[in-house]
JSON list of C-alpha atoms in Angstrom, two decimals:
[
{"chain": "D", "resi": 4, "resn": "GLN", "atom": "CA", "xyz": [7.61, -11.48, -11.84]},
{"chain": "D", "resi": 5, "resn": "LYS", "atom": "CA", "xyz": [8.88, -8.98, -9.27]},
{"chain": "D", "resi": 6, "resn": "GLU", "atom": "CA", "xyz": [8.10, -10.05, -5.72]},
{"chain": "D", "resi": 7, "resn": "VAL", "atom": "CA", "xyz": [8.25, -8.82, -2.15]},
{"chain": "D", "resi": 8, "resn": "GLU", "atom": "CA", "xyz": [8.19, -11.59, 0.44]},
{"chain": "D", "resi": 9, "resn": "GLN", "atom": "CA", "xyz": [7.24, -11.35, 4.09]},
{"chain": "D", "resi": 10, "resn": "ASN", "atom": "CA", "xyz": [6.47, -13.97, 6.72]},
{"chain": "D", "resi": 11, "resn": "SER", "atom": "CA", "xyz": [2.74, -13.69, 7.33]},
{"chain": "D", "resi": 12, "resn": "GLY", "atom": "CA", "xyz": [3.09, -14.43, 11.05]},
{"chain": "D", "resi": 13, "resn": "PRO", "atom": "CA", "xyz": [1.64, -13.83, 13.49]},
{"chain": "D", "resi": 14, "resn": "LEU", "atom": "CA", "xyz": [4.81, -12.76, 15.23]},
{"chain": "D", "resi": 15, "resn": "SER", "atom": "CA", "xyz": [4.10, -12.69, 18.94]},
{"chain": "D", "resi": 16, "resn": "VAL", "atom": "CA", "xyz": [6.34, -10.75, 21.33]},
{"chain": "D", "resi": 17, "resn": "PRO", "atom": "CA", "xyz": [5.91, -9.72, 24.95]},
{"chain": "D", "resi": 18, "resn": "GLU", "atom": "CA", "xyz": [5.47, -6.08, 25.85]},
{"chain": "D", "resi": 19, "resn": "GLY", "atom": "CA", "xyz": [8.81, -4.31, 26.12]},
{"chain": "D", "resi": 20, "resn": "ALA", "atom": "CA", "xyz": [10.63, -6.73, 23.82]},
{"chain": "D", "resi": 21, "resn": "ILE", "atom": "CA", "xyz": [12.17, -6.05, 20.41]},
{"chain": "D", "resi": 22, "resn": "ALA", "atom": "CA", "xyz": [10.08, -7.09, 17.43]},
{"chain": "D", "resi": 23, "resn": "SER", "atom": "CA", "xyz": [12.00, -7.93, 14.26]},
{"chain": "D", "resi": 24, "resn": "LEU", "atom": "CA", "xyz": [10.17, -7.90, 10.94]},
{"chain": "D", "resi": 25, "resn": "ASN", "atom": "CA", "xyz": [11.83, -9.05, 7.74]},
{"chain": "D", "resi": 26, "resn": "CYS", "atom": "CA", "xyz": [11.29, -8.58, 4.03]},
{"chain": "D", "resi": 27, "resn": "THR", "atom": "CA", "xyz": [13.08, -9.79, 0.89]},
{"chain": "D", "resi": 28, "resn": "TYR", "atom": "CA", "xyz": [12.62, -8.51, -2.63]},
{"chain": "D", "resi": 29, "resn": "SER", "atom": "CA", "xyz": [13.44, -9.86, -6.06]},
{"chain": "D", "resi": 30, "resn": "ASP", "atom": "CA", "xyz": [14.12, -6.73, -8.14]},
{"chain": "D", "resi": 31, "resn": "ARG", "atom": "CA", "xyz": [17.83, -6.01, -7.72]},
{"chain": "D", "resi": 32, "resn": "GLY", "atom": "CA", "xyz": [17.34, -2.57, -9.27]},
{"chain": "D", "resi": 33, "resn": "SER", "atom": "CA", "xyz": [14.99, -1.43, -6.50]},
{"chain": "D", "resi": 34, "resn": "GLN", "atom": "CA", "xyz": [15.90, 1.93, -5.00]},
{"chain": "D", "resi": 35, "resn": "SER", "atom": "CA", "xyz": [13.33, 2.86, -2.37]},
{"chain": "D", "resi": 36, "resn": "PHE", "atom": "CA", "xyz": [11.98, 0.84, 0.53]},
{"chain": "D", "resi": 37, "resn": "PHE", "atom": "CA", "xyz": [9.14, 1.56, 2.89]},
{"chain": "D", "resi": 38, "resn": "TRP", "atom": "CA", "xyz": [7.46, 0.14, 5.96]},
{"chain": "D", "resi": 39, "resn": "TYR", "atom": "CA", "xyz": [3.76, 0.75, 6.50]},
{"chain": "D", "resi": 40, "resn": "ARG", "atom": "CA", "xyz": [1.63, -0.15, 9.49]},
{"chain": "D", "resi": 41, "resn": "GLN", "atom": "CA", "xyz": [-1.97, -1.22, 8.96]},
{"chain": "D", "resi": 42, "resn": "TYR", "atom": "CA", "xyz": [-4.44, -1.66, 11.79]},
{"chain": "D", "resi": 43, "resn": "SER", "atom": "CA", "xyz": [-7.38, -3.97, 11.15]},
{"chain": "D", "resi": 44, "resn": "GLY", "atom": "CA", "xyz": [-10.00, -2.22, 9.05]},
{"chain": "D", "resi": 45, "resn": "LYS", "atom": "CA", "xyz": [-7.80, 0.82, 8.47]},
{"chain": "D", "resi": 46, "resn": "SER", "atom": "CA", "xyz": [-5.62, 1.99, 5.62]},
{"chain": "D", "resi": 47, "resn": "PRO", "atom": "CA", "xyz": [-1.82, 1.73, 5.63]},
{"chain": "D", "resi": 48, "resn": "GLU", "atom": "CA", "xyz": [0.20, 4.49, 7.27]},
{"chain": "D", "resi": 49, "resn": "LEU", "atom": "CA", "xyz": [3.85, 5.16, 6.58]},
{"chain": "D", "resi": 50, "resn": "ILE", "atom": "CA", "xyz": [6.30, 4.40, 9.38]},
{"chain": "D", "resi": 51, "resn": "MET", "atom": "CA", "xyz": [9.72, 4.48, 7.76]},
{"chain": "D", "resi": 52, "resn": "SER", "atom": "CA", "xyz": [11.44, 4.93, 4.43]},
{"chain": "D", "resi": 53, "resn": "ILE", "atom": "CA", "xyz": [15.01, 3.90, 3.63]},
{"chain": "D", "resi": 54, "resn": "TYR", "atom": "CA", "xyz": [17.04, 4.42, 0.48]},
{"chain": "D", "resi": 55, "resn": "SER", "atom": "CA", "xyz": [20.65, 3.48, 1.23]},
{"chain": "D", "resi": 56, "resn": "ASN", "atom": "CA", "xyz": [22.38, 0.54, 2.84]},
{"chain": "D", "resi": 57, "resn": "GLY", "atom": "CA", "xyz": [22.63, 0.54, 6.60]},
{"chain": "D", "resi": 58, "resn": "ASP", "atom": "CA", "xyz": [20.38, 1.55, 9.46]},
{"chain": "D", "resi": 59, "resn": "LYS", "atom": "CA", "xyz": [17.90, 4.38, 9.83]},
{"chain": "D", "resi": 60, "resn": "GLU", "atom": "CA", "xyz": [16.43, 5.13, 13.23]},
{"chain": "D", "resi": 61, "resn": "ASP", "atom": "CA", "xyz": [13.26, 7.04, 14.11]},
{"chain": "D", "resi": 62, "resn": "GLY", "atom": "CA", "xyz": [12.21, 6.84, 17.72]},
{"chain": "D", "resi": 63, "resn": "ARG", "atom": "CA", "xyz": [11.52, 3.21, 18.61]},
{"chain": "D", "resi": 64, "resn": "PHE", "atom": "CA", "xyz": [11.76, 2.13, 14.99]},
{"chain": "D", "resi": 65, "resn": "THR", "atom": "CA", "xyz": [14.90, 1.15, 13.09]},
{"chain": "D", "resi": 66, "resn": "ALA", "atom": "CA", "xyz": [14.89, 0.19, 9.42]},
{"chain": "D", "resi": 67, "resn": "GLN", "atom": "CA", "xyz": [17.80, -1.81, 8.04]},
{"chain": "D", "resi": 68, "resn": "LEU", "atom": "CA", "xyz": [18.65, -2.23, 4.36]},
{"chain": "D", "resi": 69, "resn": "ASN", "atom": "CA", "xyz": [21.08, -4.62, 2.69]},
{"chain": "D", "resi": 70, "resn": "LYS", "atom": "CA", "xyz": [20.84, -4.26, -1.07]},
{"chain": "D", "resi": 71, "resn": "ALA", "atom": "CA", "xyz": [23.44, -6.96, -1.74]},
{"chain": "D", "resi": 72, "resn": "SER", "atom": "CA", "xyz": [21.26, -9.49, 0.07]},
{"chain": "D", "resi": 73, "resn": "GLN", "atom": "CA", "xyz": [18.03, -7.85, -1.17]},
{"chain": "D", "resi": 74, "resn": "TYR", "atom": "CA", "xyz": [16.82, -7.68, 2.38]},
{"chain": "D", "resi": 75, "resn": "VAL", "atom": "CA", "xyz": [15.12, -4.99, 4.44]},
{"chain": "D", "resi": 76, "resn": "SER", "atom": "CA", "xyz": [14.02, -5.23, 8.04]},
{"chain": "D", "resi": 77, "resn": "LEU", "atom": "CA", "xyz": [12.18, -3.24, 10.68]},
{"chain": "D", "resi": 78, "resn": "LEU", "atom": "CA", "xyz": [13.02, -3.38, 14.37]},
{"chain": "D", "resi": 79, "resn": "ILE", "atom": "CA", "xyz": [10.57, -2.11, 16.95]},
{"chain": "D", "resi": 80, "resn": "ARG", "atom": "CA", "xyz": [12.13, -1.55, 20.36]},
{"chain": "D", "resi": 81, "resn": "ASP", "atom": "CA", "xyz": [10.16, -1.51, 23.60]},
{"chain": "D", "resi": 82, "resn": "SER", "atom": "CA", "xyz": [7.14, -3.01, 21.82]},
{"chain": "D", "resi": 83, "resn": "GLN", "atom": "CA", "xyz": [3.75, -1.85, 23.07]},
{"chain": "D", "resi": 84, "resn": "PRO", "atom": "CA", "xyz": [0.32, -3.48, 22.72]},
{"chain": "D", "resi": 85, "resn": "SER", "atom": "CA", "xyz": [-0.60, -0.51, 20.50]},
{"chain": "D", "resi": 86, "resn": "ASP", "atom": "CA", "xyz": [2.05, -1.74, 18.03]},
{"chain": "D", "resi": 87, "resn": "SER", "atom": "CA", "xyz": [-0.11, -4.79, 17.32]},
{"chain": "D", "resi": 88, "resn": "ALA", "atom": "CA", "xyz": [-0.93, -4.48, 13.64]},
{"chain": "D", "resi": 89, "resn": "THR", "atom": "CA", "xyz": [0.06, -5.78, 10.23]},
{"chain": "D", "resi": 90, "resn": "TYR", "atom": "CA", "xyz": [3.34, -4.40, 8.93]},
{"chain": "D", "resi": 91, "resn": "LEU", "atom": "CA", "xyz": [3.66, -4.05, 5.19]},
{"chain": "D", "resi": 92, "resn": "CYS", "atom": "CA", "xyz": [6.97, -3.86, 3.34]},
{"chain": "D", "resi": 93, "resn": "ALA", "atom": "CA", "xyz": [6.83, -1.90, 0.09]},
{"chain": "D", "resi": 94, "resn": "VAL", "atom": "CA", "xyz": [9.47, -1.63, -2.60]},
{"chain": "D", "resi": 95, "resn": "GLU", "atom": "CA", "xyz": [9.76, 0.83, -5.44]},
{"chain": "D", "resi": 96, "resn": "GLY", "atom": "CA", "xyz": [11.56, -0.79, -8.33]},
{"chain": "D", "resi": 97, "resn": "GLN", "atom": "CA", "xyz": [12.81, 0.42, -11.65]},
{"chain": "D", "resi": 98, "resn": "GLY", "atom": "CA", "xyz": [10.29, 2.18, -13.86]},
{"chain": "D", "resi": 99, "resn": "PHE", "atom": "CA", "xyz": [8.29, 3.39, -10.86]},
{"chain": "D", "resi": 100, "resn": "SER", "atom": "CA", "xyz": [6.87, -0.09, -10.16]},
{"chain": "D", "resi": 101, "resn": "PHE", "atom": "CA", "xyz": [5.56, -0.24, -6.63]},
{"chain": "D", "resi": 102, "resn": "ILE", "atom": "CA", "xyz": [5.04, -3.58, -4.91]},
{"chain": "D", "resi": 103, "resn": "PHE", "atom": "CA", "xyz": [3.77, -4.39, -1.43]},
{"chain": "D", "resi": 104, "resn": "GLY", "atom": "CA", "xyz": [4.39, -7.61, 0.45]},
{"chain": "D", "resi": 105, "resn": "LYS", "atom": "CA", "xyz": [1.48, -9.46, 2.02]},
{"chain": "D", "resi": 106, "resn": "GLY", "atom": "CA", "xyz": [2.40, -8.15, 5.44]},
{"chain": "D", "resi": 107, "resn": "THR", "atom": "CA", "xyz": [3.44, -9.62, 8.78]},
{"chain": "D", "resi": 108, "resn": "ARG", "atom": "CA", "xyz": [0.94, -9.60, 11.60]},
{"chain": "D", "resi": 109, "resn": "LEU", "atom": "CA", "xyz": [2.51, -8.52, 14.89]},
{"chain": "D", "resi": 110, "resn": "LEU", "atom": "CA", "xyz": [0.95, -9.28, 18.26]},
{"chain": "D", "resi": 111, "resn": "VAL", "atom": "CA", "xyz": [2.37, -7.60, 21.35]},
{"chain": "D", "resi": 112, "resn": "LYS", "atom": "CA", "xyz": [1.16, -9.31, 24.50]},
{"chain": "D", "resi": 113, "resn": "PRO", "atom": "CA", "xyz": [0.88, -7.31, 27.76]},
{"chain": "F", "resi": 28, "resn": "GLU", "atom": "CA", "xyz": [-3.32, 19.68, 5.82]},
{"chain": "F", "resi": 29, "resn": "ALA", "atom": "CA", "xyz": [-6.29, 17.65, 4.64]},
{"chain": "F", "resi": 30, "resn": "GLY", "atom": "CA", "xyz": [-5.63, 13.99, 3.87]},
{"chain": "F", "resi": 31, "resn": "VAL", "atom": "CA", "xyz": [-6.63, 11.87, 0.90]},
{"chain": "F", "resi": 32, "resn": "ALA", "atom": "CA", "xyz": [-10.40, 11.76, 0.53]},
{"chain": "F", "resi": 33, "resn": "GLN", "atom": "CA", "xyz": [-12.32, 8.81, -0.92]},
{"chain": "F", "resi": 34, "resn": "SER", "atom": "CA", "xyz": [-15.97, 8.06, -1.48]},
{"chain": "F", "resi": 35, "resn": "PRO", "atom": "CA", "xyz": [-18.04, 6.10, -1.00]},
{"chain": "F", "resi": 36, "resn": "ARG", "atom": "CA", "xyz": [-16.68, 4.28, 2.05]},
{"chain": "F", "resi": 37, "resn": "TYR", "atom": "CA", "xyz": [-18.76, 1.18, 1.43]},
{"chain": "F", "resi": 38, "resn": "LYS", "atom": "CA", "xyz": [-20.52, -0.22, -1.62]},
{"chain": "F", "resi": 39, "resn": "ILE", "atom": "CA", "xyz": [-22.51, -3.40, -2.15]},
{"chain": "F", "resi": 40, "resn": "ILE", "atom": "CA", "xyz": [-23.46, -4.39, -5.69]},
{"chain": "F", "resi": 41, "resn": "GLU", "atom": "CA", "xyz": [-24.46, -7.50, -7.57]},
{"chain": "F", "resi": 42, "resn": "LYS", "atom": "CA", "xyz": [-22.18, -9.15, -10.09]},
{"chain": "F", "resi": 43, "resn": "ARG", "atom": "CA", "xyz": [-22.32, -7.68, -13.59]},
{"chain": "F", "resi": 44, "resn": "GLN", "atom": "CA", "xyz": [-23.30, -4.27, -12.21]},
{"chain": "F", "resi": 45, "resn": "SER", "atom": "CA", "xyz": [-21.01, -1.26, -12.54]},
{"chain": "F", "resi": 46, "resn": "VAL", "atom": "CA", "xyz": [-19.48, 0.84, -9.77]},
{"chain": "F", "resi": 47, "resn": "ALA", "atom": "CA", "xyz": [-17.32, 3.95, -9.52]},
{"chain": "F", "resi": 48, "resn": "PHE", "atom": "CA", "xyz": [-15.00, 5.20, -6.81]},
{"chain": "F", "resi": 49, "resn": "TRP", "atom": "CA", "xyz": [-13.75, 8.75, -6.33]},
{"chain": "F", "resi": 50, "resn": "CYS", "atom": "CA", "xyz": [-10.50, 10.02, -4.87]},
{"chain": "F", "resi": 51, "resn": "ASN", "atom": "CA", "xyz": [-9.21, 13.51, -4.08]},
{"chain": "F", "resi": 52, "resn": "PRO", "atom": "CA", "xyz": [-5.49, 13.53, -3.24]},
{"chain": "F", "resi": 53, "resn": "ILE", "atom": "CA", "xyz": [-3.59, 15.74, -0.84]},
{"chain": "F", "resi": 54, "resn": "SER", "atom": "CA", "xyz": [-3.33, 19.24, -2.28]},
{"chain": "F", "resi": 55, "resn": "GLY", "atom": "CA", "xyz": [-0.23, 19.66, -4.40]},
{"chain": "F", "resi": 56, "resn": "HIS", "atom": "CA", "xyz": [0.49, 15.93, -4.72]},
{"chain": "F", "resi": 57, "resn": "ALA", "atom": "CA", "xyz": [1.20, 15.21, -8.37]},
{"chain": "F", "resi": 58, "resn": "THR", "atom": "CA", "xyz": [1.20, 11.42, -8.13]},
{"chain": "F", "resi": 59, "resn": "LEU", "atom": "CA", "xyz": [-1.93, 9.39, -7.48]},
{"chain": "F", "resi": 60, "resn": "TYR", "atom": "CA", "xyz": [-2.25, 5.64, -7.04]},
{"chain": "F", "resi": 61, "resn": "TRP", "atom": "CA", "xyz": [-5.15, 3.21, -6.98]},
{"chain": "F", "resi": 62, "resn": "TYR", "atom": "CA", "xyz": [-4.65, -0.08, -5.14]},
{"chain": "F", "resi": 63, "resn": "GLN", "atom": "CA", "xyz": [-6.79, -3.15, -4.66]},
{"chain": "F", "resi": 64, "resn": "GLN", "atom": "CA", "xyz": [-6.43, -4.91, -1.31]},
{"chain": "F", "resi": 65, "resn": "ILE", "atom": "CA", "xyz": [-8.03, -8.30, -0.94]},
{"chain": "F", "resi": 66, "resn": "LEU", "atom": "CA", "xyz": [-8.50, -9.54, 2.61]},
{"chain": "F", "resi": 67, "resn": "GLY", "atom": "CA", "xyz": [-5.28, -11.00, 4.00]},
{"chain": "F", "resi": 68, "resn": "GLN", "atom": "CA", "xyz": [-3.09, -9.63, 1.22]},
{"chain": "F", "resi": 69, "resn": "GLY", "atom": "CA", "xyz": [-1.00, -6.55, 0.66]},
{"chain": "F", "resi": 70, "resn": "PRO", "atom": "CA", "xyz": [-2.22, -3.72, -1.57]},
{"chain": "F", "resi": 71, "resn": "LYS", "atom": "CA", "xyz": [-1.84, -4.42, -5.28]},
{"chain": "F", "resi": 72, "resn": "LEU", "atom": "CA", "xyz": [-1.12, -1.43, -7.49]},
{"chain": "F", "resi": 73, "resn": "LEU", "atom": "CA", "xyz": [-3.74, -1.03, -10.22]},
{"chain": "F", "resi": 74, "resn": "ILE", "atom": "CA", "xyz": [-2.74, 2.27, -11.76]},
{"chain": "F", "resi": 75, "resn": "GLN", "atom": "CA", "xyz": [-0.40, 5.19, -11.11]},
{"chain": "F", "resi": 76, "resn": "PHE", "atom": "CA", "xyz": [-0.91, 8.71, -12.44]},
{"chain": "F", "resi": 77, "resn": "GLN", "atom": "CA", "xyz": [1.66, 11.47, -12.63]},
{"chain": "F", "resi": 78, "resn": "ASN", "atom": "CA", "xyz": [-0.45, 14.62, -12.94]},
{"chain": "F", "resi": 79, "resn": "ASN", "atom": "CA", "xyz": [-3.05, 13.47, -15.49]},
{"chain": "F", "resi": 80, "resn": "GLY", "atom": "CA", "xyz": [-0.82, 11.00, -17.34]},
{"chain": "F", "resi": 81, "resn": "VAL", "atom": "CA", "xyz": [-0.63, 7.26, -16.69]},
{"chain": "F", "resi": 82, "resn": "VAL", "atom": "CA", "xyz": [2.77, 6.05, -15.42]},
{"chain": "F", "resi": 83, "resn": "ASP", "atom": "CA", "xyz": [1.91, 2.40, -14.79]},
{"chain": "F", "resi": 84, "resn": "ASP", "atom": "CA", "xyz": [-1.30, 0.48, -15.45]},
{"chain": "F", "resi": 85, "resn": "SER", "atom": "CA", "xyz": [0.27, -2.92, -16.10]},
{"chain": "F", "resi": 86, "resn": "GLN", "atom": "CA", "xyz": [-1.86, -4.66, -13.45]},
{"chain": "F", "resi": 87, "resn": "LEU", "atom": "CA", "xyz": [-5.15, -2.99, -14.29]},
{"chain": "F", "resi": 88, "resn": "PRO", "atom": "CA", "xyz": [-7.67, -5.49, -15.77]},
{"chain": "F", "resi": 89, "resn": "LYS", "atom": "CA", "xyz": [-8.46, -3.24, -18.68]},
{"chain": "F", "resi": 90, "resn": "ASP", "atom": "CA", "xyz": [-11.37, -5.33, -19.94]},
{"chain": "F", "resi": 91, "resn": "ARG", "atom": "CA", "xyz": [-13.41, -4.27, -16.91]},
{"chain": "F", "resi": 92, "resn": "PHE", "atom": "CA", "xyz": [-11.50, -1.59, -15.00]},
{"chain": "F", "resi": 93, "resn": "SER", "atom": "CA", "xyz": [-10.91, 1.98, -16.10]},
{"chain": "F", "resi": 94, "resn": "ALA", "atom": "CA", "xyz": [-9.52, 5.05, -14.39]},
{"chain": "F", "resi": 95, "resn": "GLU", "atom": "CA", "xyz": [-9.11, 8.68, -15.21]},
{"chain": "F", "resi": 96, "resn": "ARG", "atom": "CA", "xyz": [-7.58, 11.71, -13.60]},
{"chain": "F", "resi": 97, "resn": "LEU", "atom": "CA", "xyz": [-8.92, 14.77, -15.33]},
{"chain": "F", "resi": 98, "resn": "LYS", "atom": "CA", "xyz": [-7.14, 18.07, -14.72]},
{"chain": "F", "resi": 99, "resn": "GLY", "atom": "CA", "xyz": [-4.46, 16.28, -12.71]},
{"chain": "F", "resi": 100, "resn": "VAL", "atom": "CA", "xyz": [-6.33, 16.46, -9.41]},
{"chain": "F", "resi": 101, "resn": "ASP", "atom": "CA", "xyz": [-9.11, 14.07, -8.42]},
{"chain": "F", "resi": 102, "resn": "SER", "atom": "CA", "xyz": [-9.56, 10.65, -9.96]},
{"chain": "F", "resi": 103, "resn": "THR", "atom": "CA", "xyz": [-12.26, 8.08, -10.64]},
{"chain": "F", "resi": 104, "resn": "LEU", "atom": "CA", "xyz": [-11.86, 4.30, -10.81]},
{"chain": "F", "resi": 105, "resn": "LYS", "atom": "CA", "xyz": [-14.65, 2.33, -12.49]},
{"chain": "F", "resi": 106, "resn": "ILE", "atom": "CA", "xyz": [-15.46, -1.36, -12.68]},
{"chain": "F", "resi": 107, "resn": "GLN", "atom": "CA", "xyz": [-17.87, -2.56, -15.37]},
{"chain": "F", "resi": 108, "resn": "PRO", "atom": "CA", "xyz": [-19.05, -5.28, -15.14]},
{"chain": "F", "resi": 109, "resn": "ALA", "atom": "CA", "xyz": [-18.12, -6.36, -11.62]},
{"chain": "F", "resi": 110, "resn": "LYS", "atom": "CA", "xyz": [-17.21, -9.94, -10.75]},
{"chain": "F", "resi": 111, "resn": "LEU", "atom": "CA", "xyz": [-17.33, -11.71, -7.40]},
{"chain": "F", "resi": 112, "resn": "GLU", "atom": "CA", "xyz": [-13.53, -11.65, -7.20]},
{"chain": "F", "resi": 113, "resn": "ASP", "atom": "CA", "xyz": [-13.55, -7.84, -7.30]},
{"chain": "F", "resi": 114, "resn": "SER", "atom": "CA", "xyz": [-14.70, -7.80, -3.68]},
{"chain": "F", "resi": 115, "resn": "ALA", "atom": "CA", "xyz": [-11.91, -5.92, -1.93]},
{"chain": "F", "resi": 116, "resn": "VAL", "atom": "CA", "xyz": [-10.92, -2.60, -0.43]},
{"chain": "F", "resi": 117, "resn": "TYR", "atom": "CA", "xyz": [-9.94, -0.04, -3.04]},
{"chain": "F", "resi": 118, "resn": "LEU", "atom": "CA", "xyz": [-7.32, 2.33, -1.72]},
{"chain": "F", "resi": 119, "resn": "CYS", "atom": "CA", "xyz": [-6.25, 5.63, -3.16]},
{"chain": "F", "resi": 120, "resn": "ALA", "atom": "CA", "xyz": [-2.89, 7.14, -2.26]},
{"chain": "F", "resi": 121, "resn": "SER", "atom": "CA", "xyz": [-0.96, 10.21, -3.26]},
{"chain": "F", "resi": 122, "resn": "SER", "atom": "CA", "xyz": [2.63, 11.35, -3.06]},
{"chain": "F", "resi": 123, "resn": "ASN", "atom": "CA", "xyz": [4.77, 14.33, -3.88]},
{"chain": "F", "resi": 124, "resn": "ARG", "atom": "CA", "xyz": [7.54, 12.96, -6.09]},
{"chain": "F", "resi": 125, "resn": "ALA", "atom": "CA", "xyz": [9.50, 16.16, -5.71]},
{"chain": "F", "resi": 126, "resn": "GLY", "atom": "CA", "xyz": [10.92, 14.44, -2.67]},
{"chain": "F", "resi": 127, "resn": "ALA", "atom": "CA", "xyz": [10.85, 10.84, -1.60]},
{"chain": "F", "resi": 128, "resn": "ASN", "atom": "CA", "xyz": [8.03, 8.72, -2.93]},
{"chain": "F", "resi": 129, "resn": "GLU", "atom": "CA", "xyz": [6.24, 8.43, 0.39]},
{"chain": "F", "resi": 130, "resn": "GLN", "atom": "CA", "xyz": [2.61, 7.62, -0.15]},
{"chain": "F", "resi": 131, "resn": "PHE", "atom": "CA", "xyz": [-0.31, 8.74, 1.96]},
{"chain": "F", "resi": 132, "resn": "PHE", "atom": "CA", "xyz": [-3.43, 6.64, 1.83]},
{"chain": "F", "resi": 133, "resn": "GLY", "atom": "CA", "xyz": [-7.08, 7.52, 1.96]},
{"chain": "F", "resi": 134, "resn": "PRO", "atom": "CA", "xyz": [-9.57, 5.55, 4.10]},
{"chain": "F", "resi": 135, "resn": "GLY", "atom": "CA", "xyz": [-10.48, 3.21, 1.25]},
{"chain": "F", "resi": 136, "resn": "THR", "atom": "CA", "xyz": [-13.73, 1.97, -0.26]},
{"chain": "F", "resi": 137, "resn": "ARG", "atom": "CA", "xyz": [-14.88, -1.49, 0.77]},
{"chain": "F", "resi": 138, "resn": "LEU", "atom": "CA", "xyz": [-16.60, -3.16, -2.19]},
{"chain": "F", "resi": 139, "resn": "THR", "atom": "CA", "xyz": [-18.73, -6.27, -1.80]},
{"chain": "F", "resi": 140, "resn": "VAL", "atom": "CA", "xyz": [-19.91, -7.99, -4.97]},
{"chain": "F", "resi": 141, "resn": "LEU", "atom": "CA", "xyz": [-22.79, -10.44, -4.43]}
]
């Protein structure tokens, strides 16, 4: 059974701090990795995608991928109260299988 | 560019009744996905279409769920008969696989089965 694991949280950080969200996956053949943000009562929206080992930066967001360790993370710098949401890790495995983790709830306190 | 459209937004039915959801993807997106999201969990893929062909329906409960995507554009997901455990948000997403498989989600349909 292919799995994507995330700590459910909540992860609480003060405003202006760095929030670090982590995700592990079981399918070693996975090729594509995504982070989605989901506000309560809303649908997921794509924040970042990453396909190769290393870091990918987009504004305040940095995605990190380590395929050897089957680990992907999302860093949010200068966290804002508006970043408070559930962050979903999604992995596209072999054969177009697409699996989401359960999400990590992030709370940014003013 | 218009986003993914879904209807209805909310539906309340009694168990053993049937229900249908509609989705219209972003124009030009060949790939369409239906997800089920139960409260507190991540979206679970039910079925994936590439144009009007099924790519993956391994997690679709085929005894009660069915989906079709006629003409490779909009899609319908049906549940018949519904069970209490089908209460969830049903999300439709689309992507353009010509590039990266980045999915764009519609607003979802919240289903309550009583």
